[in-house]
Amino acid sequence: MRLSKKSVYALRALTCLGASTASEVVSIHAIARQERIPKKFLEQVLLALKKAGIVQSSRGKGGGYALRVAPAQVTLGDIIRAIDGPLAPLPCASAVSPVKCPGCLDVESCWLRGVMTEVGAEVSAVLDHITLADLCRRAALSQRRSPHVLMYEI
Amino acid sequence: MRLSKKSVYALRALTCLGASTASEVVSIHAIARQERIPKKFLEQVLLALKKAGIVQSSRGKGGGYALRVAPAQVTLGDIIRAIDGPLAPLPCASAVSPVKCPGCLDVESCWLRGVMTEVGAEVSAVLDHITLADLCRRAALSQRRSPHVLMYEI
DNA sequence: TTATTGTCTACCAATTAAATAGGAATTATG
DNA sequence: CATAATTCCTATTTAATTGGTAGACAATAA
Ligand code: FES
Ligand code: FES
């Protein structure tokens, strides 16, 4: 039930983008420095977010990333799903792409699947009603008290 | 956000025990055969459940395991926590044993921690209102349609 | 043309999960 | 008592996943 580091990086990077205006782009380098995320790793994270339609990019000199949708339109669930895959507690309990769990005989009559599908739905509901705008608001508040913009070199 | 195989084994083993009367014990061997779980692995699972106070055991010939509390008294949350540890999505967001996440500077002012603590609390609430009795009821229903007691030898 | 930036794929290292192994301790029973 | 059946405990091995690195390639602005 743990969030991967990749997802956490995604969340931090996105609040970074959410803080900028929609029109201006932010480079991987800038995000990596500000959030202290390994640059090449962040590269993969942002690529995944792009493929999920959450961010857009422009290449070449002066290029970078920006949100593709309004912060209030993208949810925590969207972000985590884009990085870590389905939120369901079991492979068979995914709403989008259910597959039989290894070791189970019959996915149809599996009672665990029934319970876990419901659990997954409730977890999704929780994560899908928290938006990136909420995260940005919180981040802004806590930064006022203790800014964590650093001078480290990546 | 995935349940470990160990937890799934625990759930299956416990419904097995829940199906028996509280007084009679069931051996690891019997559970392993019925649920098709590697015997030595199941041993560790049950040991953990015992240390968490969910089951009790009797040793020696004719020994085995039984529930220590009524099926309606133990929740999905209890079981998963006993096997996989805290339900919180991040180390810092655990209600019982919060520790700073590697990479974060200050656990106090971390905004991610705030959000994730709330998420964790909601997930816990979901899992803590489903009881072992519920699982057993479901298991009994689905087995009526398609019994998965096997003749395999472990 | 060159510097800067994102894209893509492969690879390596570290950690965790899953499974196996083997012996010690305990107990019922003949 | 001797034996077989059982849980208890720890260590080891193996497999899978995660976290991170590398480098060639493509696009773009200046
Ligand atoms: S098919 Fe997923 S638990 Fe049975
Ligand atoms: S301390 Fe856990 S995310 Fe910051």
Short mmCIF file of C-alpha atoms (C1' of nucleotides) and ligand atoms in Angstrom, two decimals:
data_model
loop_
_atom_site.label_atom_id
_atom_site.label_comp_id
_atom_site.label_asym_id
_atom_site.label_seq_id
_atom_site.Cartn_x
_atom_site.Cartn_y
_atom_site.Cartn_z
CA MET A 1 0.00 0.00 0.00
CA ARG A 2 3.00 2.29 -0.44
CA LEU A 3 3.42 5.07 -2.93
CA SER A 4 6.50 4.64 -5.12
CA LYS A 5 9.19 7.26 -5.09
CA LYS A 6 8.39 7.83 -8.73
CA SER A 7 4.87 8.91 -7.83
CA VAL A 8 6.13 11.24 -5.16
CA TYR A 9 8.49 12.79 -7.69
CA ALA A 10 5.55 13.18 -10.05
CA LEU A 11 3.49 14.95 -7.42
CA ARG A 12 6.28 17.32 -6.53
CA ALA A 13 7.09 18.06 -10.15
CA LEU A 14 3.45 18.77 -10.90
CA THR A 15 3.02 21.19 -8.03
CA CYS A 16 6.07 22.86 -9.44
CA LEU A 17 4.33 23.20 -12.80
CA GLY A 18 1.09 24.16 -11.14
CA ALA A 19 2.82 27.08 -9.48
CA SER A 20 3.87 28.49 -12.86
CA THR A 21 1.40 30.05 -15.22
CA ALA A 22 -0.01 27.68 -17.79
CA SER A 23 1.67 29.37 -20.73
CA GLU A 24 5.26 29.32 -19.48
CA VAL A 25 7.26 26.12 -19.65
CA VAL A 26 9.64 24.78 -17.04
CA SER A 27 12.62 22.66 -17.99
CA ILE A 28 13.42 19.27 -16.50
CA HIS A 29 16.62 20.78 -15.26
CA ALA A 30 14.83 23.52 -13.34
CA ILE A 31 12.37 21.13 -11.73
CA ALA A 32 15.10 18.68 -10.83
CA ARG A 33 17.14 21.40 -9.15
CA GLN A 34 14.25 22.91 -7.29
CA GLU A 35 12.81 19.63 -6.06
CA ARG A 36 16.10 17.79 -5.68
CA ILE A 37 15.10 14.93 -7.95
CA PRO A 38 17.65 12.95 -10.01
CA LYS A 39 17.40 14.60 -13.40
CA LYS A 40 17.48 11.53 -15.60
CA PHE A 41 14.92 9.83 -13.43
CA LEU A 42 12.62 12.82 -13.53
CA GLU A 43 12.91 12.64 -17.29
CA GLN A 44 11.13 9.29 -17.27
CA VAL A 45 8.53 10.50 -14.84
CA LEU A 46 7.59 13.49 -16.96
CA LEU A 47 7.54 11.35 -20.07
CA ALA A 48 5.00 9.06 -18.45
CA LEU A 49 2.92 12.04 -17.36
CA LYS A 50 3.00 13.31 -20.90
CA LYS A 51 1.83 9.99 -22.30
CA ALA A 52 -1.00 10.09 -19.80
CA GLY A 53 -2.02 13.48 -21.14
CA ILE A 54 -1.36 15.36 -17.92
CA VAL A 55 1.51 17.54 -19.14
CA GLN A 56 2.67 18.80 -22.52
CA SER A 57 6.16 19.60 -23.66
CA SER A 58 8.10 21.69 -26.12
CA ARG A 59 11.53 20.70 -27.28
CA GLY A 60 14.66 22.52 -28.26
CA LYS A 61 16.23 25.56 -26.71
CA GLY A 62 13.90 27.27 -24.32
CA GLY A 63 11.72 24.20 -24.20
CA GLY A 64 10.24 22.42 -21.21
CA TYR A 65 7.05 21.18 -19.64
CA ALA A 66 3.71 22.72 -18.72
CA LEU A 67 0.41 21.36 -17.49
CA ARG A 68 -1.94 20.34 -20.25
CA VAL A 69 -5.06 20.68 -18.11
CA ALA A 70 -6.04 23.01 -15.30
CA PRO A 71 -4.74 21.99 -11.85
CA ALA A 72 -8.32 21.61 -10.65
CA GLN A 73 -9.00 19.15 -13.45
CA VAL A 74 -6.34 16.57 -12.63
CA THR A 75 -6.67 14.39 -9.55
CA LEU A 76 -4.26 12.57 -7.30
CA GLY A 77 -5.74 9.36 -8.67
CA ASP A 78 -4.97 10.36 -12.26
CA ILE A 79 -1.37 11.08 -11.36
CA ILE A 80 -0.71 7.94 -9.38
CA ARG A 81 -2.40 5.76 -11.96
CA ALA A 82 -0.25 7.34 -14.67
CA ILE A 83 2.91 6.39 -12.81
CA ASP A 84 2.18 3.30 -10.75
CA GLY A 85 -0.64 1.76 -12.75
CA PRO A 86 -4.06 0.72 -11.46
CA LEU A 87 -4.93 1.57 -7.88
CA ALA A 88 -6.61 -1.77 -7.27
CA PRO A 89 -5.13 -3.84 -4.42
CA LEU A 90 -5.01 -6.88 -6.70
CA PRO A 91 -4.51 -7.39 -10.44
CA CYS A 92 -7.94 -8.99 -10.74
CA ALA A 93 -9.63 -6.07 -9.02
CA SER A 94 -8.69 -3.39 -11.50
CA ALA A 95 -11.67 -1.64 -13.04
CA VAL A 96 -9.83 -0.88 -16.26
CA SER A 97 -7.75 -3.98 -16.96
CA PRO A 98 -8.63 -6.90 -14.68
CA VAL A 99 -6.43 -9.95 -15.03
CA LYS A 100 -6.47 -13.19 -13.06
CA CYS A 101 -4.16 -13.24 -10.09
CA PRO A 102 -1.40 -15.83 -10.28
CA GLY A 103 -2.41 -18.70 -8.04
CA CYS A 104 -6.15 -18.21 -8.30
CA LEU A 105 -8.01 -20.78 -10.31
CA ASP A 106 -11.06 -18.95 -11.51
CA VAL A 107 -11.32 -15.19 -11.59
CA GLU A 108 -15.11 -15.27 -11.91
CA SER A 109 -15.92 -17.06 -8.71
CA CYS A 110 -13.08 -15.61 -6.64
CA TRP A 111 -14.56 -14.04 -3.52
CA LEU A 112 -11.38 -12.10 -2.77
CA ARG A 113 -11.78 -10.38 -6.07
CA GLY A 114 -15.24 -9.22 -5.08
CA VAL A 115 -14.10 -7.65 -1.84
CA MET A 116 -10.98 -6.13 -3.31
CA THR A 117 -12.83 -4.61 -6.22
CA GLU A 118 -14.98 -2.74 -3.74
CA VAL A 119 -11.97 -1.69 -1.69
CA GLY A 120 -10.24 -0.47 -4.83
CA ALA A 121 -13.28 1.55 -5.82
CA GLU A 122 -13.35 3.26 -2.45
CA VAL A 123 -9.66 4.04 -2.53
CA SER A 124 -10.06 5.47 -6.02
CA ALA A 125 -12.91 7.61 -4.82
CA VAL A 126 -10.74 9.06 -2.09
CA LEU A 127 -7.84 9.82 -4.42
CA ASP A 128 -10.01 11.13 -7.20
CA HIS A 129 -11.55 13.88 -5.20
CA ILE A 130 -8.21 15.44 -4.30
CA THR A 131 -6.98 17.64 -7.14
CA LEU A 132 -3.63 19.01 -8.10
CA ALA A 133 -5.01 22.43 -7.25
CA ASP A 134 -5.47 21.21 -3.66
CA LEU A 135 -1.87 20.01 -3.57
CA CYS A 136 -0.59 23.30 -4.93
CA ARG A 137 -2.56 25.24 -2.36
CA ARG A 138 -1.10 23.15 0.45
CA ALA A 139 2.39 23.38 -0.96
CA ALA A 140 2.15 27.14 -1.18
CA LEU A 141 0.99 27.37 2.42
CA SER A 142 3.75 25.21 3.82
CA GLN A 143 6.42 26.95 1.76
CA ARG A 144 5.48 30.22 3.29
CA ARG A 145 6.50 28.77 6.63
CA SER A 146 9.55 26.85 5.47
CA PRO A 147 10.67 27.33 1.90
CA HIS A 148 12.43 24.28 0.56
CA VAL A 149 13.82 25.80 -2.58
CA LEU A 150 17.46 24.89 -2.40
CA MET A 151 20.74 26.07 -3.77
CA TYR A 152 22.01 22.60 -4.44
CA GLU A 153 23.56 21.87 -7.77
CA ILE A 154 22.27 18.78 -9.60
CA MET B 1 -0.93 0.16 -3.75
CA ARG B 2 -0.80 -3.58 -4.15
CA LEU B 3 -1.51 -6.22 -1.58
CA SER B 4 1.40 -8.60 -1.02
CA LYS B 5 0.97 -12.28 -1.69
CA LYS B 6 1.63 -12.81 1.97
CA SER B 7 -1.44 -10.79 2.89
CA VAL B 8 -3.57 -12.70 0.45
CA TYR B 9 -2.36 -15.93 1.98
CA ALA B 10 -3.24 -14.56 5.39
CA LEU B 11 -6.76 -13.69 4.29
CA ARG B 12 -7.34 -17.08 2.76
CA ALA B 13 -5.93 -18.90 5.75
CA LEU B 14 -8.09 -16.90 8.12
CA THR B 15 -11.31 -17.58 6.24
CA CYS B 16 -10.28 -21.18 6.50
CA LEU B 17 -10.07 -20.84 10.27
CA GLY B 18 -13.22 -18.77 10.37
CA ALA B 19 -15.10 -21.61 8.72
CA SER B 20 -14.15 -24.00 11.54
CA THR B 21 -15.62 -23.74 14.97
CA ALA B 22 -13.56 -21.66 17.39
CA SER B 23 -12.65 -24.64 19.57
CA GLU B 24 -11.21 -26.94 16.93
CA VAL B 25 -7.73 -26.30 15.62
CA VAL B 26 -6.58 -26.59 12.01
CA SER B 27 -3.02 -27.56 11.15
CA ILE B 28 -0.77 -25.62 8.82
CA HIS B 29 -0.66 -28.68 6.66
CA ALA B 30 -4.42 -28.78 6.27
CA ILE B 31 -4.68 -25.08 5.44
CA ALA B 32 -1.81 -25.27 2.99
CA ARG B 33 -3.38 -28.17 1.17
CA GLN B 34 -6.84 -26.69 1.07
CA GLU B 35 -5.72 -23.23 -0.02
CA ARG B 36 -2.77 -24.32 -2.14
CA ILE B 37 -0.29 -22.18 -0.23
CA PRO B 38 3.41 -23.16 0.11
CA LYS B 39 3.48 -24.79 3.50
CA LYS B 40 6.68 -23.30 4.87
CA PHE B 41 5.66 -19.87 3.73
CA LEU B 42 2.27 -20.19 5.36
CA GLU B 43 4.11 -21.07 8.54
CA GLN B 44 5.61 -17.59 8.64
CA VAL B 45 2.32 -15.96 7.82
CA LEU B 46 0.52 -17.67 10.66
CA LEU B 47 3.34 -16.91 13.03
CA ALA B 48 2.98 -13.22 12.24
CA LEU B 49 -0.76 -13.42 12.74
CA LYS B 50 -0.17 -15.05 16.07
CA LYS B 51 2.22 -12.32 17.18
CA ALA B 52 -0.43 -9.80 16.19
CA GLY B 53 -2.89 -11.58 18.46
CA ILE B 54 -5.26 -12.61 15.70
CA VAL B 55 -4.80 -16.36 16.00
CA GLN B 56 -3.69 -18.75 18.70
CA SER B 57 -1.94 -22.05 18.37
CA SER B 58 -1.38 -25.33 20.13
CA ARG B 59 1.73 -27.33 19.52
CA GLY B 60 2.57 -30.97 19.36
CA LYS B 61 0.64 -33.82 17.86
CA GLY B 62 -2.92 -32.81 17.06
CA GLY B 63 -1.98 -29.17 17.33
CA GLY B 64 -2.80 -26.36 14.99
CA TYR B 65 -4.28 -22.90 14.74
CA ALA B 66 -7.56 -21.30 15.67
CA LEU B 67 -8.88 -17.76 15.73
CA ARG B 68 -8.26 -15.93 18.97
CA VAL B 69 -11.07 -13.45 18.48
CA ALA B 70 -14.48 -13.71 16.86
CA PRO B 71 -14.47 -13.27 13.07
CA ALA B 72 -16.65 -10.20 13.45
CA GLN B 73 -14.04 -8.65 15.74
CA VAL B 74 -11.07 -8.70 13.39
CA THR B 75 -10.95 -6.39 10.39
CA LEU B 76 -9.28 -6.49 7.03
CA GLY B 77 -7.16 -3.59 8.25
CA ASP B 78 -5.95 -5.54 11.27
CA ILE B 79 -4.92 -8.44 9.09
CA ILE B 80 -3.11 -6.44 6.45
CA ARG B 81 -1.35 -4.31 9.02
CA ALA B 82 -0.19 -7.45 10.81
CA ILE B 83 1.44 -8.74 7.64
CA ASP B 84 2.41 -5.74 5.53
CA GLY B 85 2.86 -3.10 8.19
CA PRO B 86 1.22 0.33 8.29
CA LEU B 87 -1.39 1.13 5.65
CA ALA B 88 -0.13 4.68 5.15
CA PRO B 89 0.94 5.53 1.60
CA LEU B 90 4.20 7.01 2.94
CA PRO B 91 6.44 6.25 5.92
CA CYS B 92 5.86 9.75 7.29
CA ALA B 93 2.09 9.35 7.08
CA SER B 94 1.71 6.43 9.44
CA ALA B 95 -0.49 7.13 12.42
CA VAL B 96 1.33 4.66 14.64
CA SER B 97 4.99 5.03 13.70
CA PRO B 98 5.65 8.05 11.52
CA VAL B 99 9.21 8.43 10.24
CA LYS B 100 10.68 10.98 7.88
CA CYS B 101 10.71 9.93 4.26
CA PRO B 102 14.17 9.61 2.73
CA GLY B 103 14.73 12.68 0.58
CA CYS B 104 12.45 15.01 2.49
CA LEU B 105 14.16 17.68 4.52
CA ASP B 106 11.70 18.42 7.25
CA VAL B 107 8.88 16.11 8.22
CA GLU B 108 7.03 18.83 10.07
CA SER B 109 6.51 21.25 7.23
CA CYS B 110 6.11 18.65 4.49
CA TRP B 111 2.85 19.30 2.70
CA LEU B 112 2.84 15.86 1.08
CA ARG B 113 2.78 14.36 4.52
CA GLY B 114 -0.35 16.29 5.35
CA VAL B 115 -2.26 15.06 2.32
CA MET B 116 -1.03 11.51 2.61
CA THR B 117 -1.90 11.28 6.26
CA GLU B 118 -5.47 12.08 5.37
CA VAL B 119 -5.48 9.61 2.50
CA GLY B 120 -4.08 6.93 4.80
CA ALA B 121 -6.76 7.62 7.36
CA GLU B 122 -9.48 7.22 4.78
CA VAL B 123 -8.02 4.00 3.43
CA SER B 124 -7.79 2.65 6.96
CA ALA B 125 -11.41 3.56 7.55
CA VAL B 126 -12.44 1.57 4.51
CA LEU B 127 -10.43 -1.50 5.48
CA ASP B 128 -11.38 -1.34 9.13
CA HIS B 129 -15.07 -1.63 8.53
CA ILE B 130 -14.77 -4.89 6.63
CA THR B 131 -14.50 -7.81 9.01
CA LEU B 132 -13.29 -11.36 8.71
CA ALA B 133 -16.89 -12.42 9.19
CA ASP B 134 -17.76 -10.55 6.00
CA LEU B 135 -14.99 -12.34 4.15
CA CYS B 136 -16.11 -15.73 5.42
CA ARG B 137 -19.66 -15.04 4.37
CA ARG B 138 -18.55 -14.15 0.87
CA ALA B 139 -16.21 -17.11 0.68
CA ALA B 140 -19.01 -19.47 1.70
CA LEU B 141 -21.30 -18.04 -0.94
CA SER B 142 -18.82 -18.32 -3.77
CA GLN B 143 -17.78 -21.80 -2.78
CA ARG B 144 -21.32 -22.96 -3.08
CA ARG B 145 -21.14 -22.08 -6.75
CA SER B 146 -17.62 -23.27 -7.41
CA PRO B 147 -15.80 -25.12 -4.68
CA HIS B 148 -12.06 -24.68 -4.92
CA VAL B 149 -11.06 -27.33 -2.45
CA LEU B 150 -8.52 -29.33 -4.34
CA MET B 151 -7.06 -32.78 -4.32
CA TYR B 152 -3.55 -31.56 -4.92
CA GLU B 153 -0.78 -32.88 -2.80
CA ILE B 154 1.44 -30.25 -1.20
"C1'" DT C 1 25.71 25.62 -37.18
"C1'" DT C 2 25.62 25.10 -32.48
"C1'" DA C 3 23.82 24.89 -27.94
"C1'" DT C 4 19.89 23.41 -25.57
"C1'" DT C 5 16.27 20.80 -24.72
"C1'" DG C 6 13.06 16.67 -24.80
"C1'" DT C 7 12.66 11.36 -26.49
"C1'" DC C 8 13.64 6.81 -26.23
"C1'" DT C 9 15.72 2.42 -24.99
"C1'" DA C 10 18.74 -0.18 -22.65
"C1'" DC C 11 21.21 -1.21 -18.71
"C1'" DC C 12 22.87 -1.64 -13.82
"C1'" DA C 13 22.35 -1.54 -8.71
"C1'" DA C 14 19.76 -1.88 -4.57
"C1'" DT C 15 15.95 -3.30 -2.24
"C1'" DT C 16 12.11 -6.05 -1.25
"C1'" DA C 17 9.09 -10.07 -1.79
"C1'" DA C 18 8.61 -14.97 -2.17
"C1'" DA C 19 10.02 -19.25 -1.23
"C1'" DT C 20 12.91 -22.87 0.83
"C1'" DA C 21 15.65 -25.20 4.38
"C1'" DG C 22 16.63 -27.17 8.62
"C1'" DG C 23 16.76 -27.77 13.26
"C1'" DA C 24 14.74 -26.92 18.15
"C1'" DA C 25 10.90 -27.24 21.20
"C1'" DT C 26 6.47 -29.24 22.45
"C1'" DT C 27 2.94 -32.67 22.99
"C1'" DA C 28 -0.23 -36.79 22.29
"C1'" DT C 29 -0.04 -41.51 22.19
"C1'" DG C 30 1.39 -46.36 22.09
"C1'" DC D 1 10.34 -43.89 27.12
"C1'" DA D 2 10.25 -43.60 22.05
"C1'" DT D 3 8.14 -41.86 18.20
"C1'" DA D 4 5.54 -39.18 15.22
"C1'" DA D 5 3.27 -34.94 14.55
"C1'" DT D 6 3.14 -30.50 15.18
"C1'" DT D 7 4.47 -25.40 15.96
"C1'" DC D 8 8.56 -22.17 16.51
"C1'" DC D 9 12.39 -19.69 14.89
"C1'" DT D 10 16.14 -18.05 11.95
"C1'" DA D 11 18.90 -18.15 8.05
"C1'" DT D 12 19.50 -18.61 3.24
"C1'" DT D 13 18.37 -18.52 -1.50
"C1'" DT D 14 15.89 -16.96 -5.49
"C1'" DA D 15 12.87 -13.94 -8.07
"C1'" DA D 16 10.81 -9.61 -8.93
"C1'" DT D 17 10.48 -4.79 -8.53
"C1'" DT D 18 12.19 -0.30 -7.85
"C1'" DG D 19 15.41 3.33 -8.18
"C1'" DG D 20 18.80 5.28 -10.76
"C1'" DT D 21 22.32 5.88 -14.80
"C1'" DA D 22 23.91 6.14 -19.63
"C1'" DG D 23 24.00 7.45 -24.11
"C1'" DA D 24 22.46 8.01 -28.76
"C1'" DC D 25 18.89 10.54 -31.21
"C1'" DA D 26 15.53 14.32 -32.64
"C1'" DA D 27 13.81 18.92 -32.55
"C1'" DT D 28 14.22 23.77 -32.12
"C1'" DA D 29 15.74 28.58 -31.20
"C1'" DA D 30 19.21 31.75 -31.91
S1 FES E 1 -8.37 -13.74 -8.97
FE1 FES E 1 -7.48 -12.13 -7.83
S2 FES E 1 -7.58 -12.90 -5.82
FE2 FES E 1 -8.55 -14.48 -6.94
S1 FES E 2 8.31 13.54 4.95
FE1 FES E 2 7.16 12.04 3.90
S2 FES E 2 6.78 13.02 2.00
FE2 FES E 2 7.88 14.56 3.09
#
